[in-house]
PDB file of C-alpha atoms and ligand atoms in Angstrom:
ATOM      1  CA  MET A   1       0.000   0.000   0.000  1.00 82.00           C
ATOM      2  CA  SER A   2       1.309   3.462  -0.832  1.00 94.00           C
ATOM      3  CA  LYS A   3       1.999   5.962   1.926  1.00 96.00           C
ATOM      4  CA  ILE A   4      -0.876   8.099   0.552  1.00 97.00           C
ATOM      5  CA  GLN A   5      -3.306   5.173   0.928  1.00 98.00           C
ATOM      6  CA  GLU A   6      -1.920   4.345   4.356  1.00 98.00           C
ATOM      7  CA  TRP A   7      -2.482   7.899   5.656  1.00 98.00           C
ATOM      8  CA  ALA A   8      -5.941   8.033   4.043  1.00 98.00           C
ATOM      9  CA  ARG A   9      -6.927   4.827   5.857  1.00 98.00           C
ATOM     10  CA  LEU A  10      -5.463   6.099   9.112  1.00 98.00           C
ATOM     11  CA  LEU A  11      -7.532   9.302   8.943  1.00 98.00           C
ATOM     12  CA  ASP A  12     -10.677   7.549   7.763  1.00 98.00           C
ATOM     13  CA  THR A  13     -10.416   4.982  10.556  1.00 98.00           C
ATOM     14  CA  ALA A  14      -9.790   7.737  13.123  1.00 98.00           C
ATOM     15  CA  ALA A  15     -12.953   9.534  11.938  1.00 97.00           C
ATOM     16  CA  GLN A  16     -14.988   6.329  12.130  1.00 97.00           C
ATOM     17  CA  ALA A  17     -13.583   5.329  15.522  1.00 97.00           C
ATOM     18  CA  ARG A  18     -13.784   8.921  16.891  1.00 96.00           C
ATOM     19  CA  SER A  19     -10.264   8.629  18.195  1.00 96.00           C
ATOM     20  CA  ALA A  20      -7.443  11.096  17.637  1.00 98.00           C
ATOM     21  CA  VAL A  21      -4.213  10.111  15.872  1.00 98.00           C
ATOM     22  CA  PRO A  22      -0.763  11.733  15.841  1.00 98.00           C
ATOM     23  CA  GLN A  23      -0.130  14.293  13.079  1.00 98.00           C
ATOM     24  CA  ILE A  24       1.068  12.652   9.874  1.00 98.00           C
ATOM     25  CA  ASP A  25       3.315  15.603   8.983  1.00 98.00           C
ATOM     26  CA  PRO A  26       4.106  17.746  12.044  1.00 97.00           C
ATOM     27  CA  GLN A  27       6.931  19.564  10.235  1.00 97.00           C
ATOM     28  CA  GLY A  28       4.716  20.439   7.268  1.00 97.00           C
ATOM     29  CA  ARG A  29       7.071  18.862   4.707  1.00 97.00           C
ATOM     30  CA  LEU A  30       4.488  16.963   2.667  1.00 98.00           C
ATOM     31  CA  SER A  31       3.616  18.672  -0.638  1.00 97.00           C
ATOM     32  CA  LEU A  32       0.100  20.080  -0.915  1.00 97.00           C
ATOM     33  CA  ASP A  33      -0.486  17.844  -3.940  1.00 97.00           C
ATOM     34  CA  ASP A  34       0.258  14.792  -1.801  1.00 98.00           C
ATOM     35  CA  ALA A  35      -1.877  16.141   1.043  1.00 98.00           C
ATOM     36  CA  TYR A  36      -4.846  16.593  -1.330  1.00 98.00           C
ATOM     37  CA  ALA A  37      -4.199  13.082  -2.684  1.00 98.00           C
ATOM     38  CA  VAL A  38      -4.538  11.736   0.879  1.00 98.00           C
ATOM     39  CA  GLN A  39      -7.790  13.725   1.241  1.00 98.00           C
ATOM     40  CA  ALA A  40      -9.160  12.339  -2.050  1.00 98.00           C
ATOM     41  CA  ALA A  41      -8.240   8.781  -1.028  1.00 98.00           C
ATOM     42  CA  SER A  42      -9.900   9.169   2.388  1.00 98.00           C
ATOM     43  CA  ILE A  43     -13.077  10.468   0.733  1.00 98.00           C
ATOM     44  CA  ALA A  44     -12.961   7.474  -1.642  1.00 98.00           C
ATOM     45  CA  CYS A  45     -13.178   5.257   1.475  1.00 98.00           C
ATOM     46  CA  ARG A  46     -16.382   7.090   2.523  1.00 98.00           C
ATOM     47  CA  LEU A  47     -17.886   6.870  -0.975  1.00 98.00           C
ATOM     48  CA  ALA A  48     -17.113   3.151  -1.049  1.00 97.00           C
ATOM     49  CA  ARG A  49     -19.389   2.827   1.980  1.00 96.00           C
ATOM     50  CA  ASP A  50     -22.777   4.461   1.388  1.00 94.00           C
ATOM     51  CA  GLU A  51     -21.903   8.168   1.377  1.00 98.00           C
ATOM     52  CA  ARG A  52     -22.542  10.474  -1.569  1.00 98.00           C
ATOM     53  CA  ARG A  53     -20.566  13.538  -2.594  1.00 98.00           C
ATOM     54  CA  VAL A  54     -22.667  16.651  -1.932  1.00 98.00           C
ATOM     55  CA  GLY A  55     -20.288  19.581  -2.265  1.00 98.00           C
ATOM     56  CA  VAL A  56     -17.257  21.499  -1.120  1.00 98.00           C
ATOM     57  CA  LYS A  57     -16.176  23.368   2.001  1.00 98.00           C
ATOM     58  CA  MET A  58     -13.729  26.221   2.083  1.00 98.00           C
ATOM     59  CA  GLY A  59     -11.324  26.773   4.969  1.00 98.00           C
ATOM     60  CA  PHE A  60      -9.330  29.724   6.280  1.00 98.00           C
ATOM     61  CA  THR A  61     -11.267  32.245   4.207  1.00 98.00           C
ATOM     62  CA  SER A  62     -11.388  34.676   7.147  1.00 98.00           C
ATOM     63  CA  ARG A  63      -8.607  36.332   9.136  1.00 97.00           C
ATOM     64  CA  ALA A  64     -10.350  35.215  12.310  1.00 97.00           C
ATOM     65  CA  LYS A  65      -9.899  31.541  11.401  1.00 97.00           C
ATOM     66  CA  MET A  66      -6.372  31.994  10.039  1.00 96.00           C
ATOM     67  CA  VAL A  67      -5.293  33.645  13.282  1.00 96.00           C
ATOM     68  CA  GLN A  68      -7.061  31.079  15.469  1.00 96.00           C
ATOM     69  CA  MET A  69      -5.395  28.098  13.777  1.00 96.00           C
ATOM     70  CA  GLY A  70      -2.109  29.745  12.752  1.00 96.00           C
ATOM     71  CA  ILE A  71      -2.534  28.963   9.035  1.00 95.00           C
ATOM     72  CA  SER A  72      -2.836  31.597   6.333  1.00 92.00           C
ATOM     73  CA  ASP A  73      -3.637  29.679   3.139  1.00 96.00           C
ATOM     74  CA  VAL A  74      -7.135  29.093   1.811  1.00 97.00           C
ATOM     75  CA  ILE A  75      -7.856  25.344   1.692  1.00 98.00           C
ATOM     76  CA  TRP A  76     -10.806  23.235   0.625  1.00 98.00           C
ATOM     77  CA  GLY A  77     -12.399  19.911   1.507  1.00 98.00           C
ATOM     78  CA  ARG A  78     -15.036  17.555   0.174  1.00 98.00           C
ATOM     79  CA  LEU A  79     -18.546  17.316   1.691  1.00 98.00           C
ATOM     80  CA  THR A  80     -20.424  14.011   1.765  1.00 98.00           C
ATOM     81  CA  SER A  81     -24.051  13.192   2.560  1.00 98.00           C
ATOM     82  CA  ALA A  82     -23.198  11.715   5.971  1.00 98.00           C
ATOM     83  CA  MET A  83     -21.839  15.086   7.103  1.00 98.00           C
ATOM     84  CA  GLN A  84     -25.154  16.907   6.765  1.00 98.00           C
ATOM     85  CA  CYS A  85     -26.934  17.219  10.111  1.00 98.00           C
ATOM     86  CA  GLU A  86     -30.634  17.991  10.284  1.00 96.00           C
ATOM     87  CA  GLU A  87     -31.378  21.592  11.266  1.00 97.00           C
ATOM     88  CA  GLY A  88     -32.881  21.862  14.760  1.00 93.00           C
ATOM     89  CA  ALA A  89     -32.224  18.203  15.561  1.00 93.00           C
ATOM     90  CA  PRO A  90     -29.837  16.621  18.075  1.00 96.00           C
ATOM     91  CA  VAL A  91     -26.372  15.827  16.738  1.00 97.00           C
ATOM     92  CA  PRO A  92     -24.778  13.036  18.815  1.00 97.00           C
ATOM     93  CA  PHE A  93     -21.594  14.222  20.511  1.00 97.00           C
ATOM     94  CA  ALA A  94     -20.349  10.632  20.311  1.00 96.00           C
ATOM     95  CA  ARG A  95     -19.911  11.139  16.546  1.00 96.00           C
ATOM     96  CA  PHE A  96     -16.921  13.385  17.181  1.00 97.00           C
ATOM     97  CA  VAL A  97     -13.443  13.436  18.696  1.00 97.00           C
ATOM     98  CA  HIS A  98     -13.284  17.061  19.949  1.00 98.00           C
ATOM     99  CA  PRO A  99     -15.762  19.127  17.930  1.00 98.00           C
ATOM    100  CA  ARG A 100     -15.938  22.870  17.444  1.00 98.00           C
ATOM    101  CA  VAL A 101     -18.581  24.956  15.696  1.00 98.00           C
ATOM    102  CA  GLU A 102     -18.335  28.040  13.497  1.00 98.00           C
ATOM    103  CA  PRO A 103     -20.829  30.296  11.704  1.00 98.00           C
ATOM    104  CA  GLU A 104     -20.764  30.177   7.896  1.00 98.00           C
ATOM    105  CA  LEU A 105     -22.779  31.058   4.824  1.00 98.00           C
ATOM    106  CA  ALA A 106     -23.764  28.221   2.468  1.00 99.00           C
ATOM    107  CA  PHE A 107     -24.491  28.295  -1.256  1.00 99.00           C
ATOM    108  CA  VAL A 108     -26.439  25.750  -3.284  1.00 99.00           C
ATOM    109  CA  LEU A 109     -25.785  25.764  -7.013  1.00 99.00           C
ATOM    110  CA  LYS A 110     -28.298  25.551  -9.840  1.00 98.00           C
ATOM    111  CA  LYS A 111     -25.603  25.268 -12.549  1.00 98.00           C
ATOM    112  CA  ASP A 112     -22.183  23.680 -12.926  1.00 98.00           C
ATOM    113  CA  LEU A 113     -19.327  26.154 -12.494  1.00 98.00           C
ATOM    114  CA  ALA A 114     -16.102  26.233 -14.501  1.00 98.00           C
ATOM    115  CA  GLY A 115     -12.770  26.888 -12.849  1.00 98.00           C
ATOM    116  CA  ASP A 116     -12.392  30.317 -14.410  1.00 98.00           C
ATOM    117  CA  ALA A 117     -15.812  31.588 -13.304  1.00 98.00           C
ATOM    118  CA  THR A 118     -15.935  35.272 -12.405  1.00 98.00           C
ATOM    119  CA  ALA A 119     -17.853  36.588  -9.392  1.00 98.00           C
ATOM    120  CA  VAL A 120     -20.744  37.565 -11.700  1.00 98.00           C
ATOM    121  CA  GLU A 121     -20.840  34.082 -13.259  1.00 98.00           C
ATOM    122  CA  ALA A 122     -20.558  32.426  -9.847  1.00 98.00           C
ATOM    123  CA  LEU A 123     -23.482  34.478  -8.535  1.00 98.00           C
ATOM    124  CA  ALA A 124     -25.566  33.569 -11.581  1.00 98.00           C
ATOM    125  CA  ALA A 125     -25.002  29.887 -10.769  1.00 98.00           C
ATOM    126  CA  VAL A 126     -26.286  30.225  -7.190  1.00 98.00           C
ATOM    127  CA  GLU A 127     -29.746  28.822  -6.570  1.00 98.00           C
ATOM    128  CA  ALA A 128     -29.924  29.979  -2.945  1.00 99.00           C
ATOM    129  CA  ILE A 129     -27.921  31.026   0.110  1.00 99.00           C
ATOM    130  CA  ALA A 130     -28.416  29.996   3.730  1.00 98.00           C
ATOM    131  CA  PRO A 131     -27.127  30.768   7.205  1.00 98.00           C
ATOM    132  CA  ALA A 132     -25.140  27.701   8.239  1.00 98.00           C
ATOM    133  CA  LEU A 133     -23.069  26.130  10.984  1.00 98.00           C
ATOM    134  CA  GLU A 134     -20.045  23.979  10.402  1.00 98.00           C
ATOM    135  CA  ILE A 135     -18.997  21.383  12.964  1.00 98.00           C
ATOM    136  CA  ILE A 136     -15.268  20.884  12.527  1.00 98.00           C
ATOM    137  CA  ASP A 137     -13.436  18.034  14.200  1.00 98.00           C
ATOM    138  CA  SER A 138      -9.766  17.430  13.612  1.00 98.00           C
ATOM    139  CA  ARG A 139      -8.731  13.805  13.658  1.00 98.00           C
ATOM    140  CA  TYR A 140      -5.356  14.902  15.061  1.00 98.00           C
ATOM    141  CA  ARG A 141      -4.502  14.848  18.736  1.00 98.00           C
ATOM    142  CA  ASP A 142      -5.123  18.170  20.516  1.00 98.00           C
ATOM    143  CA  PHE A 143      -6.673  19.618  17.319  1.00 98.00           C
ATOM    144  CA  LYS A 144      -3.112  20.555  16.209  1.00 97.00           C
ATOM    145  CA  PHE A 145      -1.927  20.321  12.621  1.00 98.00           C
ATOM    146  CA  SER A 146       0.383  21.667   9.921  1.00 98.00           C
ATOM    147  CA  LEU A 147      -1.072  22.921   6.621  1.00 98.00           C
ATOM    148  CA  PRO A 148      -0.538  19.568   4.803  1.00 98.00           C
ATOM    149  CA  ASP A 149      -1.951  17.732   7.868  1.00 98.00           C
ATOM    150  CA  VAL A 150      -5.247  19.626   7.817  1.00 98.00           C
ATOM    151  CA  VAL A 151      -5.562  19.340   4.028  1.00 98.00           C
ATOM    152  CA  ALA A 152      -5.072  15.559   4.279  1.00 98.00           C
ATOM    153  CA  ASP A 153      -7.710  15.458   7.035  1.00 98.00           C
ATOM    154  CA  ASN A 154     -10.333  16.926   4.674  1.00 98.00           C
ATOM    155  CA  ALA A 155     -10.007  20.381   6.256  1.00 98.00           C
ATOM    156  CA  SER A 156     -11.438  19.029   9.555  1.00 98.00           C
ATOM    157  CA  SER A 157     -14.868  18.489   7.895  1.00 98.00           C
ATOM    158  CA  SER A 158     -17.213  16.665  10.124  1.00 98.00           C
ATOM    159  CA  GLY A 159     -20.723  18.096  10.024  1.00 98.00           C
ATOM    160  CA  PHE A 160     -22.756  20.953   8.601  1.00 98.00           C
ATOM    161  CA  VAL A 161     -26.187  22.328   9.410  1.00 98.00           C
ATOM    162  CA  LEU A 162     -28.116  24.418   6.887  1.00 98.00           C
ATOM    163  CA  GLY A 163     -30.693  27.071   7.809  1.00 98.00           C
ATOM    164  CA  PRO A 164     -33.459  28.282   5.470  1.00 98.00           C
ATOM    165  CA  TRP A 165     -32.585  28.698   1.798  1.00 98.00           C
ATOM    166  CA  CYS A 166     -32.914  32.378   0.821  1.00 98.00           C
ATOM    167  CA  ASP A 167     -32.964  34.411  -2.378  1.00 98.00           C
ATOM    168  CA  PRO A 168     -29.370  35.105  -3.498  1.00 98.00           C
ATOM    169  CA  ARG A 169     -30.510  38.244  -5.326  1.00 97.00           C
ATOM    170  CA  GLN A 170     -29.892  40.420  -2.291  1.00 97.00           C
ATOM    171  CA  ASP A 171     -26.732  41.972  -0.940  1.00 98.00           C
ATOM    172  CA  PHE A 172     -25.154  39.322   1.301  1.00 98.00           C
ATOM    173  CA  GLY A 173     -21.681  40.870   1.343  1.00 98.00           C
ATOM    174  CA  ASN A 174     -21.909  42.326   4.837  1.00 98.00           C
ATOM    175  CA  LEU A 175     -24.606  40.631   6.892  1.00 98.00           C
ATOM    176  CA  GLY A 176     -24.262  40.751  10.667  1.00 98.00           C
ATOM    177  CA  LEU A 177     -24.213  37.404  12.442  1.00 98.00           C
ATOM    178  CA  VAL A 178     -24.226  36.107  16.002  1.00 99.00           C
ATOM    179  CA  LEU A 179     -23.130  32.660  17.173  1.00 99.00           C
ATOM    180  CA  SER A 180     -24.741  31.688  20.473  1.00 98.00           C
ATOM    181  CA  ILE A 181     -24.457  28.672  22.714  1.00 98.00           C
ATOM    182  CA  ASP A 182     -27.266  28.079  25.221  1.00 98.00           C
ATOM    183  CA  GLY A 183     -28.578  31.542  24.449  1.00 98.00           C
ATOM    184  CA  GLN A 184     -25.296  33.265  25.298  1.00 98.00           C
ATOM    185  CA  VAL A 185     -23.550  35.260  22.616  1.00 98.00           C
ATOM    186  CA  ARG A 186     -20.124  33.702  21.895  1.00 98.00           C
ATOM    187  CA  GLN A 187     -19.096  35.328  18.614  1.00 98.00           C
ATOM    188  CA  VAL A 188     -20.297  38.347  16.669  1.00 98.00           C
ATOM    189  CA  GLY A 189     -19.226  38.983  13.085  1.00 98.00           C
ATOM    190  CA  SER A 190     -20.186  39.650   9.512  1.00 98.00           C
ATOM    191  CA  THR A 191     -20.214  37.760   6.229  1.00 98.00           C
ATOM    192  CA  ALA A 192     -17.736  40.424   5.055  1.00 98.00           C
ATOM    193  CA  ALA A 193     -15.103  38.590   7.128  1.00 98.00           C
ATOM    194  CA  ILE A 194     -15.200  35.847   4.459  1.00 98.00           C
ATOM    195  CA  LEU A 195     -12.649  37.126   1.909  1.00 98.00           C
ATOM    196  CA  GLY A 196     -14.313  40.572   1.988  1.00 98.00           C
ATOM    197  CA  HIS A 197     -17.444  39.020   0.388  1.00 98.00           C
ATOM    198  CA  PRO A 198     -18.541  35.344   0.489  1.00 98.00           C
ATOM    199  CA  ILE A 199     -18.927  35.235  -3.300  1.00 98.00           C
ATOM    200  CA  ARG A 200     -15.109  35.313  -3.475  1.00 98.00           C
ATOM    201  CA  SER A 201     -15.082  32.058  -1.554  1.00 98.00           C
ATOM    202  CA  LEU A 202     -17.357  30.493  -4.173  1.00 98.00           C
ATOM    203  CA  VAL A 203     -15.066  31.774  -6.962  1.00 98.00           C
ATOM    204  CA  ALA A 204     -12.087  30.200  -5.155  1.00 98.00           C
ATOM    205  CA  ALA A 205     -14.035  26.944  -4.636  1.00 98.00           C
ATOM    206  CA  ALA A 206     -14.775  26.822  -8.378  1.00 98.00           C
ATOM    207  CA  ARG A 207     -11.114  27.392  -9.243  1.00 98.00           C
ATOM    208  CA  LEU A 208      -9.682  24.886  -6.756  1.00 98.00           C
ATOM    209  CA  SER A 209     -12.182  22.094  -7.431  1.00 98.00           C
ATOM    210  CA  ALA A 210     -11.832  22.429 -11.201  1.00 98.00           C
ATOM    211  CA  ALA A 211      -8.030  22.314 -10.829  1.00 97.00           C
ATOM    212  CA  ALA A 212      -8.483  19.037  -8.927  1.00 97.00           C
ATOM    213  CA  GLY A 213     -10.562  17.643 -11.814  1.00 97.00           C
ATOM    214  CA  GLU A 214     -13.847  17.862  -9.893  1.00 98.00           C
ATOM    215  CA  PRO A 215     -15.568  21.065 -11.097  1.00 98.00           C
ATOM    216  CA  LEU A 216     -18.475  22.351  -9.000  1.00 98.00           C
ATOM    217  CA  ARG A 217     -21.768  20.769 -10.005  1.00 98.00           C
ATOM    218  CA  ALA A 218     -25.408  21.861 -10.011  1.00 98.00           C
ATOM    219  CA  GLY A 219     -27.006  20.725  -6.756  1.00 98.00           C
ATOM    220  CA  TRP A 220     -23.800  20.926  -4.723  1.00 99.00           C
ATOM    221  CA  VAL A 221     -23.521  22.843  -1.488  1.00 99.00           C
ATOM    222  CA  VAL A 222     -20.518  25.114  -0.965  1.00 99.00           C
ATOM    223  CA  MET A 223     -19.685  26.173   2.604  1.00 99.00           C
ATOM    224  CA  ALA A 224     -17.939  29.556   2.387  1.00 98.00           C
ATOM    225  CA  GLY A 225     -15.797  29.231   5.543  1.00 98.00           C
ATOM    226  CA  GLY A 226     -16.020  30.373   9.144  1.00 98.00           C
ATOM    227  CA  ALA A 227     -16.664  34.095   9.627  1.00 98.00           C
ATOM    228  CA  THR A 228     -15.462  34.077  13.269  1.00 98.00           C
ATOM    229  CA  PRO A 229     -13.174  31.897  15.407  1.00 98.00           C
ATOM    230  CA  ALA A 230     -14.670  28.458  16.177  1.00 98.00           C
ATOM    231  CA  GLU A 231     -16.098  27.561  19.612  1.00 98.00           C
ATOM    232  CA  TRP A 232     -15.800  24.211  21.422  1.00 98.00           C
ATOM    233  CA  ILE A 233     -19.088  22.357  21.889  1.00 98.00           C
ATOM    234  CA  ARG A 234     -20.185  19.920  24.622  1.00 98.00           C
ATOM    235  CA  PRO A 235     -23.067  17.495  25.135  1.00 98.00           C
ATOM    236  CA  GLY A 236     -26.333  19.132  26.167  1.00 98.00           C
ATOM    237  CA  GLN A 237     -25.666  22.466  24.488  1.00 98.00           C
ATOM    238  CA  HIS A 238     -27.905  24.321  22.041  1.00 98.00           C
ATOM    239  CA  VAL A 239     -25.951  26.051  19.274  1.00 98.00           C
ATOM    240  CA  ALA A 240     -27.390  28.708  16.950  1.00 98.00           C
ATOM    241  CA  VAL A 241     -26.302  31.219  14.348  1.00 98.00           C
ATOM    242  CA  GLU A 242     -28.570  34.170  13.664  1.00 98.00           C
ATOM    243  CA  MET A 243     -27.817  35.992  10.443  1.00 98.00           C
ATOM    244  CA  GLU A 244     -29.171  39.407   9.496  1.00 98.00           C
ATOM    245  CA  ARG A 245     -32.128  39.027   7.074  1.00 98.00           C
ATOM    246  CA  LEU A 246     -31.408  35.332   6.354  1.00 98.00           C
ATOM    247  CA  GLY A 247     -32.629  33.830   9.632  1.00 98.00           C
ATOM    248  CA  SER A 248     -31.007  31.169  11.747  1.00 98.00           C
ATOM    249  CA  ALA A 249     -29.603  27.655  11.841  1.00 98.00           C
ATOM    250  CA  ALA A 250     -29.365  25.637  15.034  1.00 98.00           C
ATOM    251  CA  PHE A 251     -28.787  22.208  16.541  1.00 98.00           C
ATOM    252  CA  HIS A 252     -28.632  20.455  19.893  1.00 98.00           C
ATOM    253  CA  VAL A 253     -25.525  18.592  20.939  1.00 98.00           C
ATOM    254  CA  GLY A 254     -26.789  15.168  21.942  1.00 96.00           C
ATOM    255  CA  GLY A 255     -25.073  12.614  24.177  1.00 86.00           C
TER     256      GLY A 255
HETATM  257  C1  OOG B 301      -9.694  23.724   9.601  1.00 69.89           C
HETATM  258  C2  OOG B 301     -10.924  24.050   8.809  1.00 69.89           C
HETATM  259  C3  OOG B 301     -11.107  25.538   8.587  1.00 69.89           C
HETATM  260  C4  OOG B 301     -12.904  27.277   8.097  1.00 69.89           C
HETATM  261  O1  OOG B 301     -14.106  27.509   7.941  1.00 69.89           O
HETATM  262  O2  OOG B 301     -12.045  28.160   8.084  1.00 69.89           O
HETATM  263  C5  OOG B 301     -12.518  25.861   8.299  1.00 69.89           C
HETATM  264  C6  OOG B 301      -9.855  23.898  11.089  1.00 69.89           C
HETATM  265  O3  OOG B 301      -9.996  25.027  11.564  1.00 69.89           O
HETATM  266  O4  OOG B 301      -9.813  22.873  11.788  1.00 69.89           O
HETATM  267  O5  OOG B 301     -13.395  25.034   8.244  1.00 69.89           O
HETATM  268 MG1   MG B 302     -15.402  25.926   8.351  1.00 69.89          MG
END
């Protein structure tokens, strides 16, 4: 078995067993191409079970997230059907190793998007936008990783919760948002934190996925990236994001 396959299995097994593993590349020496090859191979393991590919997530598209995790490159990961958590429903804590949550904006596409799509073309391909929460969960011990580590680990993708789908023909470039846990405000921010405007995250998603030979497809969801630092979550909590004009998305952390 190649080293790429071996690491992919290691990370996939860690995700299934909900147990942390040591970093595969603590010094950050692995090339990004190899790291994305590990990611692709680990997703292939999920697809070989009964999961379906449903979209893309972007990472480190805000300064807040870059500063929190000490990484300053935009990365992307692959979303599968098993990662979607029902809005308003309990999400079992036992599914995760050491989960965190962050407020995001989600897109759903009505058209395929080429890698060279402009912001205007990207917007024209958007069916709807929604307030969303991402549950990230690194498979690495202590939630610590180098850039190639986190790329290989599918950008810490673990779960996502989508709020109501809204008309994208409105200005969503600077919408206020509040992340609360058990009714207490934990983070306050704006969609403008996402690359200045979340549409830029969709343009980057189109470019990066097409370069990987998997151009964005109609029906896919694209998570634009956390607008604020992420917060740890614990069993019993109620987590919600409230976004100006778009409404809210929430879930309970089950046992
Ligand atoms: C990596 C994933 C980053 C985001 O929205 O910036 C990310 C991590 O922080 O573990 O999902
Ligand atoms: Mg995220």
